[in-house]
Amino acid sequence: MLGYHPAMRVLADATKLSKLIDELAASIKLDMAHAGAASRWAIVGIRSRGDILAERLAEQIAVDHVGTIDITLYRDDLSEVGPQPIVRTSDIAFGPDGLHIVLVDDVLMSGRSVRAALQSLMDLGRPKRVWLSVLVDRGGRELPIQPDHVALNLAGDDQLRPGERVDVLIKPTDDRDAIVVRGEEPQEDAA
């Protein structure tokens, strides 16, 4: 007999996701205005959906540079990822020294991906400041990392149950744009 498997719930369809990205861009623009006109900016997305979000944000925000960072080799759980994790390239064709960098991720939960991205970024240089922008704050932090910009805050949300996963689906990586909650995979009950 299979255990309970709740249906996937949609938190945001393509229209709402587009509005959330617009709100995130507006929040980033406010910080850019406060930093001053002489500041130089870059936006860097964490592969594999933060990079697509960074590109979409860059279309709305005037930044000097756009890049992608792959954190695979910086993960502290690399042995749990699999015997041969897929390592993709980072694409940062600029030095981060002295730049205000907006680091973009799709979902923030434990903070471990952001820690890995910061370590990777610091290996390339010393930014003036790093701003963390996330589409969804899931809550469940294991490290003292907090976002500067959040489009959808689910931290402390009683709709989410233990074991549920928040996934951002975004084209072209996925077949549609959406934010969904998925339950745990069904497991056989001991009989």
PDB file of C-alpha atoms in Angstrom:
ATOM      1  CA  MET A   1       0.000   0.000   0.000  1.00  0.00           C
ATOM      2  CA  LEU A   2       1.315   3.426  -0.894  1.00  0.00           C
ATOM      3  CA  GLY A   3       1.521   6.256   1.626  1.00  0.00           C
ATOM      4  CA  TYR A   4      -0.255   9.599   1.265  1.00  0.00           C
ATOM      5  CA  HIS A   5       1.004  11.655  -1.666  1.00  0.00           C
ATOM      6  CA  PRO A   6      -0.524  15.126  -1.835  1.00  0.00           C
ATOM      7  CA  ALA A   7      -1.091  16.609  -5.256  1.00  0.00           C
ATOM      8  CA  MET A   8       1.217  19.271  -6.573  1.00  0.00           C
ATOM      9  CA  ARG A   9      -0.059  22.729  -5.647  1.00  0.00           C
ATOM     10  CA  VAL A  10       0.542  25.746  -7.857  1.00  0.00           C
ATOM     11  CA  LEU A  11       1.506  28.882  -5.902  1.00  0.00           C
ATOM     12  CA  ALA A  12       2.096  31.033  -8.979  1.00  0.00           C
ATOM     13  CA  ASP A  13       1.229  30.576 -12.633  1.00  0.00           C
ATOM     14  CA  ALA A  14       3.153  32.245 -15.470  1.00  0.00           C
ATOM     15  CA  THR A  15       1.334  35.574 -15.044  1.00  0.00           C
ATOM     16  CA  LYS A  16       1.952  35.736 -11.295  1.00  0.00           C
ATOM     17  CA  LEU A  17       5.565  34.634 -11.724  1.00  0.00           C
ATOM     18  CA  SER A  18       6.120  37.485 -14.176  1.00  0.00           C
ATOM     19  CA  LYS A  19       4.656  39.948 -11.643  1.00  0.00           C
ATOM     20  CA  LEU A  20       6.905  38.553  -8.897  1.00  0.00           C
ATOM     21  CA  ILE A  21       9.957  39.076 -11.117  1.00  0.00           C
ATOM     22  CA  ASP A  22       8.786  42.651 -11.779  1.00  0.00           C
ATOM     23  CA  GLU A  23       8.465  43.250  -8.010  1.00  0.00           C
ATOM     24  CA  LEU A  24      11.931  41.816  -7.416  1.00  0.00           C
ATOM     25  CA  ALA A  25      13.377  44.111 -10.104  1.00  0.00           C
ATOM     26  CA  ALA A  26      11.660  47.140  -8.523  1.00  0.00           C
ATOM     27  CA  SER A  27      13.123  46.275  -5.104  1.00  0.00           C
ATOM     28  CA  ILE A  28      16.627  45.942  -6.572  1.00  0.00           C
ATOM     29  CA  LYS A  29      16.250  49.281  -8.402  1.00  0.00           C
ATOM     30  CA  LEU A  30      15.501  50.998  -5.072  1.00  0.00           C
ATOM     31  CA  ASP A  31      18.781  49.768  -3.605  1.00  0.00           C
ATOM     32  CA  MET A  32      20.606  50.801  -6.770  1.00  0.00           C
ATOM     33  CA  ALA A  33      19.202  54.323  -6.417  1.00  0.00           C
ATOM     34  CA  HIS A  34      20.281  54.481  -2.752  1.00  0.00           C
ATOM     35  CA  ALA A  35      23.812  53.324  -3.614  1.00  0.00           C
ATOM     36  CA  GLY A  36      24.290  56.273  -5.958  1.00  0.00           C
ATOM     37  CA  ALA A  37      24.725  56.859  -9.651  1.00  0.00           C
ATOM     38  CA  ALA A  38      28.494  56.324  -9.571  1.00  0.00           C
ATOM     39  CA  SER A  39      28.153  52.729  -8.339  1.00  0.00           C
ATOM     40  CA  ARG A  40      28.919  49.917 -10.754  1.00  0.00           C
ATOM     41  CA  TRP A  41      26.567  46.930 -10.700  1.00  0.00           C
ATOM     42  CA  ALA A  42      26.558  43.306 -11.778  1.00  0.00           C
ATOM     43  CA  ILE A  43      23.901  40.636 -11.525  1.00  0.00           C
ATOM     44  CA  VAL A  44      25.008  37.026 -11.062  1.00  0.00           C
ATOM     45  CA  GLY A  45      22.610  34.084 -11.109  1.00  0.00           C
ATOM     46  CA  ILE A  46      23.204  30.764  -9.376  1.00  0.00           C
ATOM     47  CA  ARG A  47      22.900  27.954 -11.912  1.00  0.00           C
ATOM     48  CA  SER A  48      20.430  26.344 -12.771  1.00  0.00           C
ATOM     49  CA  ARG A  49      17.428  28.616 -12.420  1.00  0.00           C
ATOM     50  CA  GLY A  50      18.916  31.637 -10.703  1.00  0.00           C
ATOM     51  CA  ASP A  51      20.866  32.308 -13.881  1.00  0.00           C
ATOM     52  CA  ILE A  52      17.679  32.496 -15.952  1.00  0.00           C
ATOM     53  CA  LEU A  53      16.078  34.755 -13.340  1.00  0.00           C
ATOM     54  CA  ALA A  54      19.186  36.972 -13.414  1.00  0.00           C
ATOM     55  CA  GLU A  55      18.862  37.329 -17.191  1.00  0.00           C
ATOM     56  CA  ARG A  56      15.190  38.270 -16.867  1.00  0.00           C
ATOM     57  CA  LEU A  57      15.990  40.783 -14.129  1.00  0.00           C
ATOM     58  CA  ALA A  58      18.827  42.258 -16.194  1.00  0.00           C
ATOM     59  CA  GLU A  59      16.313  43.013 -18.955  1.00  0.00           C
ATOM     60  CA  GLN A  60      14.556  45.359 -16.491  1.00  0.00           C
ATOM     61  CA  ILE A  61      17.559  46.701 -14.606  1.00  0.00           C
ATOM     62  CA  ALA A  62      20.458  48.676 -16.046  1.00  0.00           C
ATOM     63  CA  VAL A  63      23.523  46.758 -14.886  1.00  0.00           C
ATOM     64  CA  ASP A  64      27.108  46.876 -16.115  1.00  0.00           C
ATOM     65  CA  HIS A  65      27.573  43.083 -16.163  1.00  0.00           C
ATOM     66  CA  VAL A  66      25.537  39.849 -16.082  1.00  0.00           C
ATOM     67  CA  GLY A  67      27.013  36.490 -15.124  1.00  0.00           C
ATOM     68  CA  THR A  68      26.286  32.915 -14.078  1.00  0.00           C
ATOM     69  CA  ILE A  69      27.945  30.991 -11.288  1.00  0.00           C
ATOM     70  CA  ASP A  70      28.024  27.204 -10.924  1.00  0.00           C
ATOM     71  CA  ILE A  71      28.349  26.070  -7.299  1.00  0.00           C
ATOM     72  CA  THR A  72      28.642  22.318  -7.821  1.00  0.00           C
ATOM     73  CA  LEU A  73      32.245  22.021  -6.619  1.00  0.00           C
ATOM     74  CA  TYR A  74      31.604  24.377  -3.676  1.00  0.00           C
ATOM     75  CA  ARG A  75      28.709  22.403  -2.207  1.00  0.00           C
ATOM     76  CA  ASP A  76      29.231  20.950   1.245  1.00  0.00           C
ATOM     77  CA  ASP A  77      26.976  18.005   0.327  1.00  0.00           C
ATOM     78  CA  LEU A  78      28.761  17.032  -2.891  1.00  0.00           C
ATOM     79  CA  SER A  79      28.995  13.387  -1.823  1.00  0.00           C
ATOM     80  CA  GLU A  80      25.194  13.283  -1.478  1.00  0.00           C
ATOM     81  CA  VAL A  81      24.567  14.750  -4.946  1.00  0.00           C
ATOM     82  CA  GLY A  82      25.700  11.565  -6.657  1.00  0.00           C
ATOM     83  CA  PRO A  83      28.800   9.637  -7.655  1.00  0.00           C
ATOM     84  CA  GLN A  84      29.493  11.924 -10.637  1.00  0.00           C
ATOM     85  CA  PRO A  85      27.821  15.307 -10.208  1.00  0.00           C
ATOM     86  CA  ILE A  86      27.385  17.389 -13.331  1.00  0.00           C
ATOM     87  CA  VAL A  87      29.751  20.343 -13.223  1.00  0.00           C
ATOM     88  CA  ARG A  88      28.888  23.181 -15.567  1.00  0.00           C
ATOM     89  CA  THR A  89      30.886  26.292 -16.206  1.00  0.00           C
ATOM     90  CA  SER A  90      30.526  29.599 -14.488  1.00  0.00           C
ATOM     91  CA  ASP A  91      30.258  32.492 -16.903  1.00  0.00           C
ATOM     92  CA  ILE A  92      31.614  35.607 -15.243  1.00  0.00           C
ATOM     93  CA  ALA A  93      33.521  37.607 -17.827  1.00  0.00           C
ATOM     94  CA  PHE A  94      34.293  40.463 -15.444  1.00  0.00           C
ATOM     95  CA  GLY A  95      36.203  40.935 -12.226  1.00  0.00           C
ATOM     96  CA  PRO A  96      33.924  41.455  -9.220  1.00  0.00           C
ATOM     97  CA  ASP A  97      36.380  43.818  -7.492  1.00  0.00           C
ATOM     98  CA  GLY A  98      34.604  46.972  -6.348  1.00  0.00           C
ATOM     99  CA  LEU A  99      31.235  46.049  -7.865  1.00  0.00           C
ATOM    100  CA  HIS A 100      27.847  45.939  -6.198  1.00  0.00           C
ATOM    101  CA  ILE A 101      26.755  42.392  -7.059  1.00  0.00           C
ATOM    102  CA  VAL A 102      23.179  41.176  -6.959  1.00  0.00           C
ATOM    103  CA  LEU A 103      23.352  37.418  -6.374  1.00  0.00           C
ATOM    104  CA  VAL A 104      20.152  35.738  -7.620  1.00  0.00           C
ATOM    105  CA  ASP A 105      18.687  32.374  -6.636  1.00  0.00           C
ATOM    106  CA  ASP A 106      15.282  30.853  -7.254  1.00  0.00           C
ATOM    107  CA  VAL A 107      14.489  29.360  -3.806  1.00  0.00           C
ATOM    108  CA  LEU A 108      16.239  30.090  -0.515  1.00  0.00           C
ATOM    109  CA  MET A 109      15.880  27.452   2.170  1.00  0.00           C
ATOM    110  CA  SER A 110      18.883  26.268   4.205  1.00  0.00           C
ATOM    111  CA  GLY A 111      21.282  28.923   2.886  1.00  0.00           C
ATOM    112  CA  ARG A 112      23.871  26.360   1.798  1.00  0.00           C
ATOM    113  CA  SER A 113      23.631  27.150  -1.931  1.00  0.00           C
ATOM    114  CA  VAL A 114      24.113  30.838  -1.203  1.00  0.00           C
ATOM    115  CA  ARG A 115      27.110  30.066   1.021  1.00  0.00           C
ATOM    116  CA  ALA A 116      28.651  28.046  -1.815  1.00  0.00           C
ATOM    117  CA  ALA A 117      27.945  30.847  -4.312  1.00  0.00           C
ATOM    118  CA  LEU A 118      29.536  33.448  -2.033  1.00  0.00           C
ATOM    119  CA  GLN A 119      32.641  31.287  -1.623  1.00  0.00           C
ATOM    120  CA  SER A 120      32.897  30.817  -5.389  1.00  0.00           C
ATOM    121  CA  LEU A 121      32.373  34.539  -5.998  1.00  0.00           C
ATOM    122  CA  MET A 122      35.023  35.530  -3.431  1.00  0.00           C
ATOM    123  CA  ASP A 123      37.511  33.255  -5.175  1.00  0.00           C
ATOM    124  CA  LEU A 124      37.160  35.580  -8.179  1.00  0.00           C
ATOM    125  CA  GLY A 125      37.663  38.870  -6.348  1.00  0.00           C
ATOM    126  CA  ARG A 126      36.346  41.251  -3.723  1.00  0.00           C
ATOM    127  CA  PRO A 127      33.010  42.937  -4.476  1.00  0.00           C
ATOM    128  CA  LYS A 128      32.121  46.212  -2.774  1.00  0.00           C
ATOM    129  CA  ARG A 129      28.879  44.606  -1.604  1.00  0.00           C
ATOM    130  CA  VAL A 130      26.815  41.517  -2.382  1.00  0.00           C
ATOM    131  CA  TRP A 131      23.029  41.789  -2.339  1.00  0.00           C
ATOM    132  CA  LEU A 132      21.010  38.558  -2.172  1.00  0.00           C
ATOM    133  CA  SER A 133      17.825  38.464  -4.243  1.00  0.00           C
ATOM    134  CA  VAL A 134      15.575  35.407  -4.216  1.00  0.00           C
ATOM    135  CA  LEU A 135      12.319  34.689  -5.938  1.00  0.00           C
ATOM    136  CA  VAL A 136      11.051  32.511  -3.052  1.00  0.00           C
ATOM    137  CA  ASP A 137      12.137  32.437   0.607  1.00  0.00           C
ATOM    138  CA  ARG A 138      11.068  28.967   1.732  1.00  0.00           C
ATOM    139  CA  GLY A 139      12.352  29.309   5.289  1.00  0.00           C
ATOM    140  CA  GLY A 140      14.212  26.526   7.116  1.00  0.00           C
ATOM    141  CA  ARG A 141      17.568  28.283   7.376  1.00  0.00           C
ATOM    142  CA  GLU A 142      20.564  26.295   8.638  1.00  0.00           C
ATOM    143  CA  LEU A 143      23.021  29.169   8.138  1.00  0.00           C
ATOM    144  CA  PRO A 144      22.724  32.862   9.121  1.00  0.00           C
ATOM    145  CA  ILE A 145      21.931  34.040   5.585  1.00  0.00           C
ATOM    146  CA  GLN A 146      19.065  36.429   4.864  1.00  0.00           C
ATOM    147  CA  PRO A 147      17.951  37.854   1.531  1.00  0.00           C
ATOM    148  CA  ASP A 148      17.944  41.575   0.757  1.00  0.00           C
ATOM    149  CA  HIS A 149      15.168  41.195  -1.814  1.00  0.00           C
ATOM    150  CA  VAL A 150      12.363  38.596  -1.758  1.00  0.00           C
ATOM    151  CA  ALA A 151       9.462  38.322  -4.179  1.00  0.00           C
ATOM    152  CA  LEU A 152       7.483  35.564  -2.388  1.00  0.00           C
ATOM    153  CA  ASN A 153       8.078  34.987   1.324  1.00  0.00           C
ATOM    154  CA  LEU A 154       6.889  31.591   2.558  1.00  0.00           C
ATOM    155  CA  ALA A 155       9.101  31.507   5.670  1.00  0.00           C
ATOM    156  CA  GLY A 156       6.912  30.545   8.587  1.00  0.00           C
ATOM    157  CA  ASP A 157       4.010  29.860   6.217  1.00  0.00           C
ATOM    158  CA  ASP A 158       1.713  27.262   7.774  1.00  0.00           C
ATOM    159  CA  GLN A 159       0.640  26.068   4.300  1.00  0.00           C
ATOM    160  CA  LEU A 160       3.928  24.207   3.919  1.00  0.00           C
ATOM    161  CA  ARG A 161       4.256  20.864   5.646  1.00  0.00           C
ATOM    162  CA  PRO A 162       7.486  19.051   6.561  1.00  0.00           C
ATOM    163  CA  GLY A 163       8.882  17.235   3.550  1.00  0.00           C
ATOM    164  CA  GLU A 164       7.250  19.523   1.009  1.00  0.00           C
ATOM    165  CA  ARG A 165       9.443  21.088  -1.630  1.00  0.00           C
ATOM    166  CA  VAL A 166       9.024  24.464  -3.332  1.00  0.00           C
ATOM    167  CA  ASP A 167      10.112  24.346  -6.973  1.00  0.00           C
ATOM    168  CA  VAL A 168      10.426  27.182  -9.450  1.00  0.00           C
ATOM    169  CA  LEU A 169       9.691  26.070 -12.995  1.00  0.00           C
ATOM    170  CA  ILE A 170      11.068  28.478 -15.548  1.00  0.00           C
ATOM    171  CA  LYS A 171      11.471  28.429 -19.309  1.00  0.00           C
ATOM    172  CA  PRO A 172      13.627  27.357 -21.100  1.00  0.00           C
ATOM    173  CA  THR A 173      14.836  24.925 -18.406  1.00  0.00           C
ATOM    174  CA  ASP A 174      11.252  23.772 -17.798  1.00  0.00           C
ATOM    175  CA  ASP A 175       8.198  23.515 -20.031  1.00  0.00           C
ATOM    176  CA  ARG A 176       6.395  26.393 -18.268  1.00  0.00           C
ATOM    177  CA  ASP A 177       6.788  29.235 -15.784  1.00  0.00           C
ATOM    178  CA  ALA A 178       5.318  28.486 -12.355  1.00  0.00           C
ATOM    179  CA  ILE A 179       6.044  28.095  -8.652  1.00  0.00           C
ATOM    180  CA  VAL A 180       4.796  24.791  -7.261  1.00  0.00           C
ATOM    181  CA  VAL A 181       4.794  22.887  -3.991  1.00  0.00           C
ATOM    182  CA  ARG A 182       5.384  19.157  -4.209  1.00  0.00           C
ATOM    183  CA  GLY A 183       4.823  16.651  -1.436  1.00  0.00           C
ATOM    184  CA  GLU A 184       7.157  13.874  -0.407  1.00  0.00           C
ATOM    185  CA  GLU A 185       7.522  10.976  -2.787  1.00  0.00           C
ATOM    186  CA  PRO A 186       5.199   8.135  -1.800  1.00  0.00           C
ATOM    187  CA  GLN A 187       6.805   5.325   0.153  1.00  0.00           C
ATOM    188  CA  GLU A 188       5.601   1.819   0.743  1.00  0.00           C
ATOM    189  CA  ASP A 189       4.096   1.351   4.188  1.00  0.00           C
ATOM    190  CA  ALA A 190       5.580  -1.404   6.290  1.00  0.00           C
ATOM    191  CA  ALA A 191       3.062  -4.196   6.572  1.00  0.00           C
TER     192      ALA A 191
END
